[in-house]
PDB file of C-alpha atoms and ligand atoms in Angstrom:
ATOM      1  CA  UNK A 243      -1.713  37.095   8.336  1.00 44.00           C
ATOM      2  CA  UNK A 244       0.017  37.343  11.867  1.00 46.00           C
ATOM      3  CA  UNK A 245       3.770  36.720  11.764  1.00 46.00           C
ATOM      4  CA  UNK A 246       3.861  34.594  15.561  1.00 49.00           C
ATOM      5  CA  UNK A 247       6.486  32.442  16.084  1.00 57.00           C
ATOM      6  CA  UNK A 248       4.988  29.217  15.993  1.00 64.00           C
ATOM      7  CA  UNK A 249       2.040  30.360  12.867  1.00 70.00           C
ATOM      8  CA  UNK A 250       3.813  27.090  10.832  1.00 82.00           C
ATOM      9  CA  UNK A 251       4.108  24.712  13.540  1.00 82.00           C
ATOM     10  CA  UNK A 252       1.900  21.632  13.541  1.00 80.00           C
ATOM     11  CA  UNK A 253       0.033  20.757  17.294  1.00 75.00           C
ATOM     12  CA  UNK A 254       2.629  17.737  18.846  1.00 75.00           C
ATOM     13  CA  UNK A 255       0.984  16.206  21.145  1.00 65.00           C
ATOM     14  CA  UNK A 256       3.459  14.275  23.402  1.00 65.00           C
ATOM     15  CA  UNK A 257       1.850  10.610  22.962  1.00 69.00           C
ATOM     16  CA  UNK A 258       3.876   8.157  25.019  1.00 75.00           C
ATOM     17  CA  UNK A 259       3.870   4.738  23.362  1.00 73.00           C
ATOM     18  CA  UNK A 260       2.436   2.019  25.939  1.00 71.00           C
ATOM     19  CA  UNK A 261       0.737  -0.523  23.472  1.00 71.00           C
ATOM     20  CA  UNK A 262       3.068  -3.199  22.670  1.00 85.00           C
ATOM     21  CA  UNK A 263       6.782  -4.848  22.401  1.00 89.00           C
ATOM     22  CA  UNK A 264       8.348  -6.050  19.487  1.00 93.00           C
ATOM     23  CA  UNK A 265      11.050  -9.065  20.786  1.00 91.00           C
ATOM     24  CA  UNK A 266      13.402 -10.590  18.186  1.00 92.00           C
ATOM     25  CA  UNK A 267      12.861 -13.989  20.132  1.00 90.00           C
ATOM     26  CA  UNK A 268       9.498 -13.963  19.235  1.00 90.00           C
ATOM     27  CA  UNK A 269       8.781 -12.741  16.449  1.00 94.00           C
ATOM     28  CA  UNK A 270       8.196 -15.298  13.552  1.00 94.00           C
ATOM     29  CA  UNK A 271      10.979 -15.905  11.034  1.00 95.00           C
ATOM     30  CA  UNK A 272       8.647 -15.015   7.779  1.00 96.00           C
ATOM     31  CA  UNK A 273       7.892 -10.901   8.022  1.00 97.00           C
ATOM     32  CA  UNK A 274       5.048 -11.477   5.607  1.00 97.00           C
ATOM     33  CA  UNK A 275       3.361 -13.602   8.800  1.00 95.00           C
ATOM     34  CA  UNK A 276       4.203 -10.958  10.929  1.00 96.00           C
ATOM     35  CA  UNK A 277       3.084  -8.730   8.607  1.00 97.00           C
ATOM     36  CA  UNK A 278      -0.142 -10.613   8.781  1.00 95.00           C
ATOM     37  CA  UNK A 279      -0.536 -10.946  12.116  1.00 94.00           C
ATOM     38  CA  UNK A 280      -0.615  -6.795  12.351  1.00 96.00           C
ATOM     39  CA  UNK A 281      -3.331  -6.763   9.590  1.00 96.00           C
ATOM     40  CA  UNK A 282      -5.372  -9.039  11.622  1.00 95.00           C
ATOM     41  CA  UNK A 283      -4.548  -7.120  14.744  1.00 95.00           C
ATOM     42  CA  UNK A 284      -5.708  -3.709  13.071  1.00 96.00           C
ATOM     43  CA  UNK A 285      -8.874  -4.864  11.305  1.00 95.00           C
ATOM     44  CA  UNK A 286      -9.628  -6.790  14.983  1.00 95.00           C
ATOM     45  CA  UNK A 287      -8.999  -2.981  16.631  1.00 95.00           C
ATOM     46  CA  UNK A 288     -11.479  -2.043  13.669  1.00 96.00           C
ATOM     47  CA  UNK A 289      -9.281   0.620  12.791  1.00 96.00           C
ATOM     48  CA  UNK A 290     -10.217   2.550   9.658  1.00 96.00           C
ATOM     49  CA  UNK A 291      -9.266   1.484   6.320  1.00 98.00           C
ATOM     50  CA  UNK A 292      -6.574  -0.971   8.016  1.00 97.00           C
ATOM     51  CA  UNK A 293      -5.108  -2.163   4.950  1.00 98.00           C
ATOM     52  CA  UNK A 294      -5.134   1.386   3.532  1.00 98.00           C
ATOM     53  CA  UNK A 295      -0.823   2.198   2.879  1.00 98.00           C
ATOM     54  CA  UNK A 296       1.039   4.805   1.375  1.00 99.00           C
ATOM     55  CA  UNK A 297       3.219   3.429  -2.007  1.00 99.00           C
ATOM     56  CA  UNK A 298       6.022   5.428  -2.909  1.00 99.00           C
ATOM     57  CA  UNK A 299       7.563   5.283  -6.477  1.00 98.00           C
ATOM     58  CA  UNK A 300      10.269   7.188  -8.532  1.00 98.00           C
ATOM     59  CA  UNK A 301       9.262   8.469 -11.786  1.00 98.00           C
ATOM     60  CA  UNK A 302      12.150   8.536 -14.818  1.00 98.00           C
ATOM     61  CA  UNK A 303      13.757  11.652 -13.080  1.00 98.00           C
ATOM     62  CA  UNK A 304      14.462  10.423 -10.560  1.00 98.00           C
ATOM     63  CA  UNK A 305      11.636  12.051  -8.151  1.00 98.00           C
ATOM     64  CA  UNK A 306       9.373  10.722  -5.437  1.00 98.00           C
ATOM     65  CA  UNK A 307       5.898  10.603  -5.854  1.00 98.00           C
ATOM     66  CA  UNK A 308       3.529   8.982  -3.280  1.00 98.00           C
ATOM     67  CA  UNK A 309      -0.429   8.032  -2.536  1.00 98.00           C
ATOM     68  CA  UNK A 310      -2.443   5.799  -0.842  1.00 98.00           C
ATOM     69  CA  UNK A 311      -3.481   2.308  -2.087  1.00 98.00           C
ATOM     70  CA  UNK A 312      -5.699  -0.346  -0.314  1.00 98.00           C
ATOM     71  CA  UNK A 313      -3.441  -3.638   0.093  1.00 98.00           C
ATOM     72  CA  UNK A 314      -5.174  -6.421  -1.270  1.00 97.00           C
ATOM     73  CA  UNK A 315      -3.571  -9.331  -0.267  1.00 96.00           C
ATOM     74  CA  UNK A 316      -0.400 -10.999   0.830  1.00 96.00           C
ATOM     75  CA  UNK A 317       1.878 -14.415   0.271  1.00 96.00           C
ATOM     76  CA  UNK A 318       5.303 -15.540   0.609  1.00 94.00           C
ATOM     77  CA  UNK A 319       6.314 -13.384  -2.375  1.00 97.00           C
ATOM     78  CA  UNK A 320       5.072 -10.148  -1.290  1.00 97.00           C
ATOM     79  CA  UNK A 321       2.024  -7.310  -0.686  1.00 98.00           C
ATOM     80  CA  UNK A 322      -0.495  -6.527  -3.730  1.00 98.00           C
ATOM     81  CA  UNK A 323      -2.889  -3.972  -4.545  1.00 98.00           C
ATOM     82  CA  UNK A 324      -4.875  -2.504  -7.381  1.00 98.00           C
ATOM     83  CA  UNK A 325      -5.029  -0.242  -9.991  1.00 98.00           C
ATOM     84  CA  UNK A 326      -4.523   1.555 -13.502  1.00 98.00           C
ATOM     85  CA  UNK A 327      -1.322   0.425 -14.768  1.00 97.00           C
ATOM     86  CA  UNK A 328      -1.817   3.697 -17.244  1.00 97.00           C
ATOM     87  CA  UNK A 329      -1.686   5.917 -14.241  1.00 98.00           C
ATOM     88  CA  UNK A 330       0.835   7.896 -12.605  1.00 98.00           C
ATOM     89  CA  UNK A 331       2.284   4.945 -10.579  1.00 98.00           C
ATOM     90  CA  UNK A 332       1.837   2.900 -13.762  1.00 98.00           C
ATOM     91  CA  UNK A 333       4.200   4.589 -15.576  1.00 98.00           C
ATOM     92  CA  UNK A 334       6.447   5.626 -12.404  1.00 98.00           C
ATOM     93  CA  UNK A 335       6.631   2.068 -12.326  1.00 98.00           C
ATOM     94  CA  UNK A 336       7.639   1.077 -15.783  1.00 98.00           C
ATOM     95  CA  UNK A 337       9.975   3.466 -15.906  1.00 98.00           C
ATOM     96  CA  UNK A 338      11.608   2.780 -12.462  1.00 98.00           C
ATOM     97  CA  UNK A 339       9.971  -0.990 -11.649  1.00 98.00           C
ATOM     98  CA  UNK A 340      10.516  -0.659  -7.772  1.00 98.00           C
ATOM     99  CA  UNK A 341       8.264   0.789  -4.304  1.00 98.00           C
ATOM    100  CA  UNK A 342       8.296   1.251  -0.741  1.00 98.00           C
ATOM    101  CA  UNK A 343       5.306   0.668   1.409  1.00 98.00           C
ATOM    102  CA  UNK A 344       4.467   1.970   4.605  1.00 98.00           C
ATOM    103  CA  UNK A 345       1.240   1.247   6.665  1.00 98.00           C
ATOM    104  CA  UNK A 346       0.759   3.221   9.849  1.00 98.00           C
ATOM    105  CA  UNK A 347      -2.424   2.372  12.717  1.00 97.00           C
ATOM    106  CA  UNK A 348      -1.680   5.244  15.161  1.00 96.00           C
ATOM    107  CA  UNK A 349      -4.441   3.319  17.456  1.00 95.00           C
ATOM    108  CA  UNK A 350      -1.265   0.835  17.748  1.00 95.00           C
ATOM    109  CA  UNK A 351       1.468   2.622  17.908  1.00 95.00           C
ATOM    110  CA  UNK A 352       2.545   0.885  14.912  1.00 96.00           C
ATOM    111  CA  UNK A 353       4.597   1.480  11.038  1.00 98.00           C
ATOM    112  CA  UNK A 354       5.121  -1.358   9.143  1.00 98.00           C
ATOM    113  CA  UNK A 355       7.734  -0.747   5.899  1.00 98.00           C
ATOM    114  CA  UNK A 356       8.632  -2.677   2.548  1.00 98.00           C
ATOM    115  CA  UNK A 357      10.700  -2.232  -0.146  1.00 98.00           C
ATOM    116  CA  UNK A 358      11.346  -3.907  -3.207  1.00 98.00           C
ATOM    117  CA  UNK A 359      11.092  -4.312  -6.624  1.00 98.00           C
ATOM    118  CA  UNK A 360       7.288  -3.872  -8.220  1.00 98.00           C
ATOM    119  CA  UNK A 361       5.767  -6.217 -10.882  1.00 98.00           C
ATOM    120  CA  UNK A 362       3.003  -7.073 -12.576  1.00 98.00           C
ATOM    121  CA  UNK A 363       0.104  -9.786 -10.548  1.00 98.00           C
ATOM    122  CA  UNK A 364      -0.481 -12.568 -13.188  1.00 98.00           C
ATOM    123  CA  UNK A 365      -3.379 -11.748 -15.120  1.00 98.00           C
ATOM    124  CA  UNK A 366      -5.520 -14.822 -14.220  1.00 98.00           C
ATOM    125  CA  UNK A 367      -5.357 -13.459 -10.269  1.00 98.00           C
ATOM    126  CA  UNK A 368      -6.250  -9.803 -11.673  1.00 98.00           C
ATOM    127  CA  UNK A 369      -8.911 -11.386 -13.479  1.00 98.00           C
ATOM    128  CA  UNK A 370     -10.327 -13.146 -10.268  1.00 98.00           C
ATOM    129  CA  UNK A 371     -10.316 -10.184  -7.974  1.00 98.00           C
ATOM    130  CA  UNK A 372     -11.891  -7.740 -10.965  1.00 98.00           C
ATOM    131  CA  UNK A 373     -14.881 -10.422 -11.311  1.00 97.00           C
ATOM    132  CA  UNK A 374     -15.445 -10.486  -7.535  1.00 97.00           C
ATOM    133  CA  UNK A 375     -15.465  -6.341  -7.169  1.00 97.00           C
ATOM    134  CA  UNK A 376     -19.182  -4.979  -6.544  1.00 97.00           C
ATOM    135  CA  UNK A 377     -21.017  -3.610  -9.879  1.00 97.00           C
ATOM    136  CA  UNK A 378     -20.221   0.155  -9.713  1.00 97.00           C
ATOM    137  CA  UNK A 379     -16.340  -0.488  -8.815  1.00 97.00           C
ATOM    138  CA  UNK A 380     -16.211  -2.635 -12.345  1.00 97.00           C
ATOM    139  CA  UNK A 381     -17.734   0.180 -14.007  1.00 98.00           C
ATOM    140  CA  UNK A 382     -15.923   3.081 -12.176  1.00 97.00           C
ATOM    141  CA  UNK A 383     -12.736   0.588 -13.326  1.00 97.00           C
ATOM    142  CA  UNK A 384     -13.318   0.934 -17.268  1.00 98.00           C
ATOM    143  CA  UNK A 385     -14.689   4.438 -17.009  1.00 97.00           C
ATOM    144  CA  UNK A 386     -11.837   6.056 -15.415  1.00 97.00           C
ATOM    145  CA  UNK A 387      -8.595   6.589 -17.336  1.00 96.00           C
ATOM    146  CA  UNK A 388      -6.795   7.020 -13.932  1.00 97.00           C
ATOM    147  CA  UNK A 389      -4.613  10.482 -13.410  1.00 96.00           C
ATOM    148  CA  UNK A 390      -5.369  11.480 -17.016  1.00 96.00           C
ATOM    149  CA  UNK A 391      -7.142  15.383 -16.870  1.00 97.00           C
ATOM    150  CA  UNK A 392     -10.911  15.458 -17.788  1.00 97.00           C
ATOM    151  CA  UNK A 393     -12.893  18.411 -18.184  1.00 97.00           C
ATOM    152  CA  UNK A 394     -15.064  18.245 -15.338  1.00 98.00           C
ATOM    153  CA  UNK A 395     -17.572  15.775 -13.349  1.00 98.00           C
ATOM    154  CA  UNK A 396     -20.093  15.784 -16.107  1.00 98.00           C
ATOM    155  CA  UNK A 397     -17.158  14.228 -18.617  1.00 97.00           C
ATOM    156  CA  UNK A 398     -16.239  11.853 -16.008  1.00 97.00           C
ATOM    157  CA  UNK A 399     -20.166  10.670 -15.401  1.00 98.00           C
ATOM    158  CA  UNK A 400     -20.844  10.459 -18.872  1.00 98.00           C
ATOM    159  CA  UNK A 401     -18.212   8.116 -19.263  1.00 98.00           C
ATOM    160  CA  UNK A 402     -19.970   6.065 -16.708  1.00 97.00           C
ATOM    161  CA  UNK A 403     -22.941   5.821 -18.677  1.00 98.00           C
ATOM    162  CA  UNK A 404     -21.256   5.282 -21.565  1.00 98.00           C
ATOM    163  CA  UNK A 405     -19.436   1.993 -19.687  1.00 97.00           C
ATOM    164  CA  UNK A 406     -23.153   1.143 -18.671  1.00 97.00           C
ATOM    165  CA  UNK A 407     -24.223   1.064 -22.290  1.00 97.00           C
ATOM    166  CA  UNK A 408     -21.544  -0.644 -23.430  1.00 97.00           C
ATOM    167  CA  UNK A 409     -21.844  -3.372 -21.027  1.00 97.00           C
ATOM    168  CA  UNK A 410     -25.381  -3.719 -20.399  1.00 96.00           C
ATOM    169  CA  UNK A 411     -24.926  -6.785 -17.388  1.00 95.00           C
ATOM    170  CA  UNK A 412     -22.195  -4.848 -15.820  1.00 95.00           C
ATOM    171  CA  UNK A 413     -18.316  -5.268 -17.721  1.00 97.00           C
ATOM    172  CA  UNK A 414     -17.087  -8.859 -16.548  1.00 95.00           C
ATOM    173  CA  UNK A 415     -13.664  -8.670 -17.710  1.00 96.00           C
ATOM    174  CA  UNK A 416     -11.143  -6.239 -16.130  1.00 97.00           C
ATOM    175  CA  UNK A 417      -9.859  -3.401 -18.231  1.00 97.00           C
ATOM    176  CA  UNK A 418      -6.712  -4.052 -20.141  1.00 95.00           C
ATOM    177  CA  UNK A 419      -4.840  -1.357 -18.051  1.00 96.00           C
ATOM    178  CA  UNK A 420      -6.318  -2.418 -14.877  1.00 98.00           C
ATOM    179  CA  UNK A 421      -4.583  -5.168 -12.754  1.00 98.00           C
ATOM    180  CA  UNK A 422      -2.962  -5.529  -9.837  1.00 98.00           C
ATOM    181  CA  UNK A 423       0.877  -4.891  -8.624  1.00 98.00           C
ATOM    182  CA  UNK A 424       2.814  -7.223  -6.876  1.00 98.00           C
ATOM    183  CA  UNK A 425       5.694  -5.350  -4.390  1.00 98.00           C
ATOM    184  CA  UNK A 426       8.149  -8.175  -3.637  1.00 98.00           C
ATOM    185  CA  UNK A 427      10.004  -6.969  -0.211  1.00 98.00           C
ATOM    186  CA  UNK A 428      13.918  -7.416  -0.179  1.00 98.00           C
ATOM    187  CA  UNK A 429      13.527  -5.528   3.452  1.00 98.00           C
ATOM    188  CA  UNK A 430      10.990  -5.006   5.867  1.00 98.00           C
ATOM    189  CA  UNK A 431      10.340  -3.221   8.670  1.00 98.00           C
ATOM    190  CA  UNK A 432       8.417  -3.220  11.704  1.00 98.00           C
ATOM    191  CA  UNK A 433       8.480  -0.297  14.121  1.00 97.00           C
ATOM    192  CA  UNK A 434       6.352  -0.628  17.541  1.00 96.00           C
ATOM    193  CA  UNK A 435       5.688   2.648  19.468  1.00 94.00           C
ATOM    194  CA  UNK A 436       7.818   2.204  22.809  1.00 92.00           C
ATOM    195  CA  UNK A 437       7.875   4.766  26.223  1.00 90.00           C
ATOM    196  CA  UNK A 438      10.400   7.782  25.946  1.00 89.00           C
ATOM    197  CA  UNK A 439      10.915   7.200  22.120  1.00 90.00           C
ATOM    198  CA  UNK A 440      12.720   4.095  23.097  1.00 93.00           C
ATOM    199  CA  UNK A 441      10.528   2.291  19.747  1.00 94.00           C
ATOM    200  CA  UNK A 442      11.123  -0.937  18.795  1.00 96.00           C
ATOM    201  CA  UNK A 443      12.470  -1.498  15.313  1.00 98.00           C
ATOM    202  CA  UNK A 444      13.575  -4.922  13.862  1.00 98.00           C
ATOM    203  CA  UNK A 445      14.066  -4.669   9.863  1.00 98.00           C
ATOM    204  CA  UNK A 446      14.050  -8.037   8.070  1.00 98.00           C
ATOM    205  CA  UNK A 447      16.640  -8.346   5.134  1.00 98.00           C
ATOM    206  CA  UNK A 448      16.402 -10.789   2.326  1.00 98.00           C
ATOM    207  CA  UNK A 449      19.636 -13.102   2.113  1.00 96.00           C
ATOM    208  CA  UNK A 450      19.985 -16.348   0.023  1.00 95.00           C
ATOM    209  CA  UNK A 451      19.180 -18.505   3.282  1.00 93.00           C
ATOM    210  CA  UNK A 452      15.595 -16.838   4.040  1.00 95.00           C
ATOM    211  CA  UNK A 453      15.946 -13.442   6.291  1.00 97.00           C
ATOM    212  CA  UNK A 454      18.181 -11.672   8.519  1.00 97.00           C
ATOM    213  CA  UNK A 455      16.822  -9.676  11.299  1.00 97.00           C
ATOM    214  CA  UNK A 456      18.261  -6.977  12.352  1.00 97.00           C
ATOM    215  CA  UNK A 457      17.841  -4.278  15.434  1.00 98.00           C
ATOM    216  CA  UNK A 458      17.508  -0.784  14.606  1.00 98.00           C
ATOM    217  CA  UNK A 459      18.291   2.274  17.159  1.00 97.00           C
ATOM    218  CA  UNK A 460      14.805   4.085  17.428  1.00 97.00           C
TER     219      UNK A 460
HETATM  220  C1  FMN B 134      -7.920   5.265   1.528  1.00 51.14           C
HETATM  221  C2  FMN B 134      -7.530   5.291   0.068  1.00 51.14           C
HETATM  222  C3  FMN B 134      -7.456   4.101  -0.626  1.00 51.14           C
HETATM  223  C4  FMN B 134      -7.095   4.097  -1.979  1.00 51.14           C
HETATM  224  N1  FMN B 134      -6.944   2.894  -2.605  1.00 51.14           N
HETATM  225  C5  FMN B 134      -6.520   2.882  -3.892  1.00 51.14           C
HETATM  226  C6  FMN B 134      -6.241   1.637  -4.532  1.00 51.14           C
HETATM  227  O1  FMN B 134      -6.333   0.542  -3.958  1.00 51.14           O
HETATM  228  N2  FMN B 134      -5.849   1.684  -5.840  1.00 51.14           N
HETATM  229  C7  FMN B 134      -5.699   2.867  -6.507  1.00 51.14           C
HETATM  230  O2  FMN B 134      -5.341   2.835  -7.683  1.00 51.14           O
HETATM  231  N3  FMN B 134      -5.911   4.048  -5.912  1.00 51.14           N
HETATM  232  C8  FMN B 134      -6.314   4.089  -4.613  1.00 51.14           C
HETATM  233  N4  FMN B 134      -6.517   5.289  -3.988  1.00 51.14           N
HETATM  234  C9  FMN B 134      -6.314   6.536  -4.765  1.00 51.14           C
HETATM  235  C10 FMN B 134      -4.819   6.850  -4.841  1.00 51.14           C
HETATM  236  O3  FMN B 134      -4.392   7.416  -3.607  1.00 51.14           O
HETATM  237  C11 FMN B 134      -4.484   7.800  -6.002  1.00 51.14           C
HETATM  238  O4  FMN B 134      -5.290   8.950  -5.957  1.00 51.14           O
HETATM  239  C12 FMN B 134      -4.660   7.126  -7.349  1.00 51.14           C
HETATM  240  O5  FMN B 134      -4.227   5.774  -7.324  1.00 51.14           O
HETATM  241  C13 FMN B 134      -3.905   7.873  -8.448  1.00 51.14           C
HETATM  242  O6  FMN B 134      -2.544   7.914  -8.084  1.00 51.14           O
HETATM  243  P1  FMN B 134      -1.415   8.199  -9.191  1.00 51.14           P
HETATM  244  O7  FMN B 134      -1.900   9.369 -10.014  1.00 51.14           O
HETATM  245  O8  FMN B 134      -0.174   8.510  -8.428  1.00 51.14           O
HETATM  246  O9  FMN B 134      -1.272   6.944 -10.022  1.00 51.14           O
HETATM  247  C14 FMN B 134      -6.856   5.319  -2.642  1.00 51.14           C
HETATM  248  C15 FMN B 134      -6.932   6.512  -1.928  1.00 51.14           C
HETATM  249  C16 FMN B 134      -7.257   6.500  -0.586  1.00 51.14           C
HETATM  250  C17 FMN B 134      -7.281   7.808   0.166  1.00 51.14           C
END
């Protein structure tokens, strides 16, 4: 391989950021509307996957791990998605019960950011959003022991017909393991794309009276 100077670097293209303005006067006081109003904004854009964000845990050593989940939903106490609490994050997260989120829609020159402690959705919400998931995700669900090795694609798709056989009508109940996981944000932070780098950053903060906002330097 050729030894050139730049062989490692990445293309940077110089984007300027045009799209929007982030004002502290009026912005709401809740981030999780706010937070809202940008997932409405990128599904209008019809962005790809625009709920699609990047959780980061912190397994019992103490190092950072990170992957992609689909948000789910979101409420005055937080952001939700949904998974195998058996898998890597599962156990990241027992053993260290707190995440950071970050969402990113380049098309809007936007980064949204939580952090907070992780917990468990109550079961009877799991249990909804399992019975309303199309047929093959409910069987993909209970056939998958999530980040656990498995021989090869034949082992994985005959455990899928083994879940078939086993449930005949398609599996109605959620797997024990599966469920969803509720981040509760003590901070968040929104970051709009400005011109010259000049971005607009105001971080939310949780205090006993509601939130704090604060202004970040870009
Ligand atoms: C666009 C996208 C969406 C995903 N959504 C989810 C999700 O909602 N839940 C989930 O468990 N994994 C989801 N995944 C897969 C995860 O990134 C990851 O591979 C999986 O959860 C296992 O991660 P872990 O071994 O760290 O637990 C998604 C991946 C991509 C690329």
């Amino acid at each position: 391989m050729d030894s050139g100077d730049d062989m490692d670097a990445l293309p940077q293209p110089r984007d300027d950021y045009t799209t929007g303005v982030l004002d502290e006067g009026s912005v709401p006081d809740d981030p999780i509307e706010l937070l809202r109003h940008w997932l409405d904004a990128a599904v209008a854009a019809e962005v790809p996957e625009p709920t699609a964000a990047t959780l980061a845990t912190v397994d019992r050593d103490g190092r950072p791990d990170a992957r992609v989940v689909l948000l789910r939903g979101s409420d005055e106490r937080g952001v939700w998605w949904f998974t195998n609490r058996r898998s890597a994050k599962g156990e990241q997260l027992r053993a260290n019960p707190v995440g950071a989120v970050v969402a990113y829609w380049p098309l809007l020159e936007r980064q949204v950011r939580l952090r907070g402690p992780v917990e468990d959705l109550p079961d009877e919400e799991s249990d909804a959003y399992f019975a309303s998931r199309p047929l093959a995700s409910r069987i993909g669900a209970w056939a998958s022991e999530q980040s656990a090795p498995i021989a090869d694609r034949a082992a994985l798709e005959a455990r899928v017909a083994e879940v078939e056989h086993r449930f005949p009508d398609g599996p109605r109940t959620r797997p024990p393991d599966w469920g969803g996981q509720l981040l509760r944000p003590g901070q968040v932070e929104f970051w709009q794309g400005r011109p010259a780098r000049l971005h607009d950053r105001l971080r939310y903060v949780r205090s006993p009276r509601g939130w704090d906002l604060q202004r970040l330097q870009p």
